[in-house]
mmCIF file of C-alpha atoms in Angstrom:
data_model
loop_
_atom_site.group_PDB
_atom_site.id
_atom_site.type_symbol
_atom_site.label_atom_id
_atom_site.label_comp_id
_atom_site.label_asym_id
_atom_site.label_seq_id
_atom_site.Cartn_x
_atom_site.Cartn_y
_atom_site.Cartn_z
ATOM 1 C CA MET A 1 97.239 87.858 67.460
ATOM 2 C CA GLY A 2 95.264 86.096 70.651
ATOM 3 C CA GLU A 3 94.727 88.597 73.594
ATOM 4 C CA HIS A 4 97.834 89.799 75.984
ATOM 5 C CA PRO A 5 97.231 87.407 79.062
ATOM 6 C CA ASP A 6 97.480 90.182 80.681
ATOM 7 C CA SER A 7 94.244 91.485 79.045
ATOM 8 C CA ALA A 8 92.852 88.335 79.624
ATOM 9 C CA LEU A 9 93.411 87.840 83.259
ATOM 10 C CA VAL A 10 91.418 91.621 83.124
ATOM 11 C CA ARG A 11 88.793 90.481 80.948
ATOM 12 C CA ARG A 12 88.123 87.359 82.584
ATOM 13 C CA GLY A 13 88.055 89.170 86.314
ATOM 14 C CA CYS A 14 85.692 91.832 85.026
ATOM 15 C CA THR A 15 83.445 89.425 84.132
ATOM 16 C CA ALA A 16 83.542 87.548 87.082
ATOM 17 C CA PHE A 17 82.842 90.670 89.306
ATOM 18 C CA SER A 18 79.649 92.069 86.743
ATOM 19 C CA GLN A 19 78.424 88.568 87.438
ATOM 20 C CA GLY A 20 78.979 88.515 91.399
ATOM 21 C CA ASP A 21 81.207 85.640 90.982
ATOM 22 C CA LEU A 22 83.886 86.634 94.013
ATOM 23 C CA GLU A 23 84.859 83.346 94.384
ATOM 24 C CA THR A 24 86.276 83.814 90.831
ATOM 25 C CA VAL A 25 87.984 87.113 91.615
ATOM 26 C CA SER A 26 89.611 86.337 94.446
ATOM 27 C CA THR A 27 91.016 83.518 92.557
ATOM 28 C CA MET A 28 93.070 86.354 89.925
ATOM 29 C CA MET A 29 94.308 88.320 92.982
ATOM 30 C CA THR A 30 97.711 88.133 95.138
ATOM 31 C CA ALA A 31 96.536 87.472 98.496
ATOM 32 C CA ASP A 32 98.273 91.121 99.485
ATOM 33 C CA ALA A 33 96.486 92.840 96.642
ATOM 34 C CA VAL A 34 95.080 96.146 97.261
ATOM 35 C CA HIS A 35 92.451 98.263 95.441
ATOM 36 C CA HIS A 36 92.341 102.025 95.524
ATOM 37 C CA VAL A 37 89.090 103.280 95.738
ATOM 38 C CA PRO A 38 88.906 107.651 94.959
ATOM 39 C CA GLY A 39 87.121 110.518 96.291
ATOM 40 C CA ASP A 40 85.597 111.150 100.079
ATOM 41 C CA ASN A 41 82.909 108.232 100.786
ATOM 42 C CA ALA A 42 81.992 105.302 102.149
ATOM 43 C CA MET A 43 83.620 103.076 99.614
ATOM 44 C CA SER A 44 86.842 105.306 98.937
ATOM 45 C CA GLY A 45 90.046 104.229 100.530
ATOM 46 C CA HIS A 46 93.236 101.496 100.306
ATOM 47 C CA HIS A 47 91.877 98.544 100.814
ATOM 48 C CA LYS A 48 94.342 95.973 101.708
ATOM 49 C CA GLY A 49 94.826 92.655 101.064
ATOM 50 C CA ARG A 50 92.656 89.956 98.798
ATOM 51 C CA ASP A 51 90.023 89.727 101.670
ATOM 52 C CA ALA A 52 89.626 93.588 102.262
ATOM 53 C CA CYS A 53 88.888 93.648 98.610
ATOM 54 C CA LEU A 54 86.314 91.217 98.518
ATOM 55 C CA ASP A 55 84.864 92.450 102.190
ATOM 56 C CA LEU A 56 84.639 95.630 99.275
ATOM 57 C CA TYR A 57 83.171 94.180 96.604
ATOM 58 C CA ARG A 58 80.297 92.163 98.613
ATOM 59 C CA THR A 59 80.015 96.114 100.334
ATOM 60 C CA MET A 60 79.098 97.777 97.274
ATOM 61 C CA PHE A 61 76.881 94.611 95.901
ATOM 62 C CA GLU A 62 74.870 94.800 98.927
ATOM 63 C CA GLU A 63 74.671 98.721 99.278
ATOM 64 C CA THR A 64 73.268 98.802 95.883
ATOM 65 C CA ALA A 65 70.994 95.612 96.658
ATOM 66 C CA GLY A 66 72.381 93.968 93.787
ATOM 67 C CA THR A 67 71.331 96.669 90.551
ATOM 68 C CA MET A 68 75.532 97.392 90.244
ATOM 69 C CA ARG A 69 76.589 96.812 86.413
ATOM 70 C CA VAL A 70 79.927 97.112 85.058
ATOM 71 C CA ASP A 71 79.929 97.318 81.619
ATOM 72 C CA LEU A 72 83.289 96.479 80.206
ATOM 73 C CA GLU A 73 84.303 98.399 77.149
ATOM 74 C CA THR A 74 87.788 98.925 76.698
ATOM 75 C CA VAL A 75 90.963 96.639 78.002
ATOM 76 C CA MET A 76 94.345 97.501 77.017
ATOM 77 C CA CYS A 77 97.636 96.347 78.560
ATOM 78 C CA ASP A 78 101.527 97.047 77.772
ATOM 79 C CA GLY A 79 102.918 93.983 77.937
ATOM 80 C CA ARG A 80 104.934 95.040 81.121
ATOM 81 C CA GLY A 81 102.226 94.165 83.543
ATOM 82 C CA HIS A 82 100.193 97.003 83.524
ATOM 83 C CA ALA A 83 96.394 96.944 82.125
ATOM 84 C CA MET A 84 93.762 99.346 81.830
ATOM 85 C CA THR A 85 89.873 98.983 81.831
ATOM 86 C CA VAL A 86 87.247 101.162 80.686
ATOM 87 C CA HIS A 87 83.391 100.703 81.911
ATOM 88 C CA ARG A 88 80.589 102.057 82.522
ATOM 89 C CA LEU A 89 79.302 101.711 86.098
ATOM 90 C CA ARG A 90 75.300 101.476 86.802
ATOM 91 C CA ALA A 91 73.508 101.381 89.882
ATOM 92 C CA GLU A 92 70.971 102.191 92.169
ATOM 93 C CA ARG A 93 71.197 102.951 96.473
ATOM 94 C CA GLY A 94 68.418 104.413 98.064
ATOM 95 C CA ASN A 95 67.050 107.442 95.985
ATOM 96 C CA ARG A 96 70.204 107.866 93.719
ATOM 97 C CA GLY A 97 71.464 106.336 90.961
ATOM 98 C CA ILE A 98 74.592 106.373 88.985
ATOM 99 C CA ASP A 99 75.540 106.023 85.483
ATOM 100 C CA MET A 100 79.064 107.069 84.533
ATOM 101 C CA LYS A 101 82.449 106.009 82.981
ATOM 102 C CA THR A 102 85.149 104.581 85.158
ATOM 103 C CA GLY A 103 88.290 103.075 84.770
ATOM 104 C CA ASN A 104 90.445 100.752 86.823
ATOM 105 C CA PHE A 105 94.562 100.644 86.183
ATOM 106 C CA PHE A 106 95.684 97.355 87.060
ATOM 107 C CA THR A 107 99.171 95.897 88.038
ATOM 108 C CA ILE A 108 100.144 92.180 87.283
ATOM 109 C CA VAL A 109 102.799 90.204 88.972
ATOM 110 C CA GLY A 110 102.910 86.339 87.476
ATOM 111 C CA GLY A 111 99.743 86.236 86.354
ATOM 112 C CA LYS A 112 97.723 87.790 89.272
ATOM 113 C CA ILE A 113 96.124 91.178 90.231
ATOM 114 C CA THR A 114 98.675 92.965 92.628
ATOM 115 C CA ASP A 115 97.083 96.769 92.475
ATOM 116 C CA ILE A 116 93.797 98.548 91.294
ATOM 117 C CA ASP A 117 93.798 101.909 90.921
ATOM 118 C CA GLU A 118 89.995 103.331 90.033
ATOM 119 C CA CYS A 119 89.470 106.216 88.530
ATOM 120 C CA VAL A 120 86.045 107.924 87.669
ATOM 121 C CA GLU A 121 84.391 110.546 85.199
ATOM 122 C CA ASP A 122 82.739 112.325 88.176
ATOM 123 C CA ILE A 123 84.234 112.434 91.647
ATOM 124 C CA ASP A 124 81.716 114.566 93.072
ATOM 125 C CA ALA A 125 78.731 112.181 91.802
ATOM 126 C CA PHE A 126 80.557 109.454 92.798
ATOM 127 C CA ASP A 127 80.740 110.706 96.481
ATOM 128 C CA ALA A 128 77.447 111.623 96.288
ATOM 129 C CA PHE A 129 76.439 108.452 95.320
ATOM 130 C CA TRP A 130 78.038 106.852 97.821
ATOM 131 C CA GLY A 131 77.615 108.877 100.809
ATOM 132 C CA THR A 132 79.796 108.940 103.906
#
């Protein structure tokens, strides 16, 4: 059997994101997509709209001087418009580094991502890395 379309969409999006290809990422999201980043740090919050999500991603790449890597480990879907990923986040920012498992829960409608809820392995380390 082939990969479910929702899993394939998320996998393509993760690959594009990891390569810094935000143009491709933008084509996979609805105009009103929201990315929820946990914690109490400079990246935290509800980034509403495709443009706000893309600004978040640009900022993350800039703040890590291009060192940010997201290595996808698993994609799972329920066949009803939800997909989950588990991946390893590695990056350096100034004199700080991060290396932890993270995950995203995606909502997909009409073949496009409408919502991303992010979870992290260690919220305190995540907050310390991104600062305020």
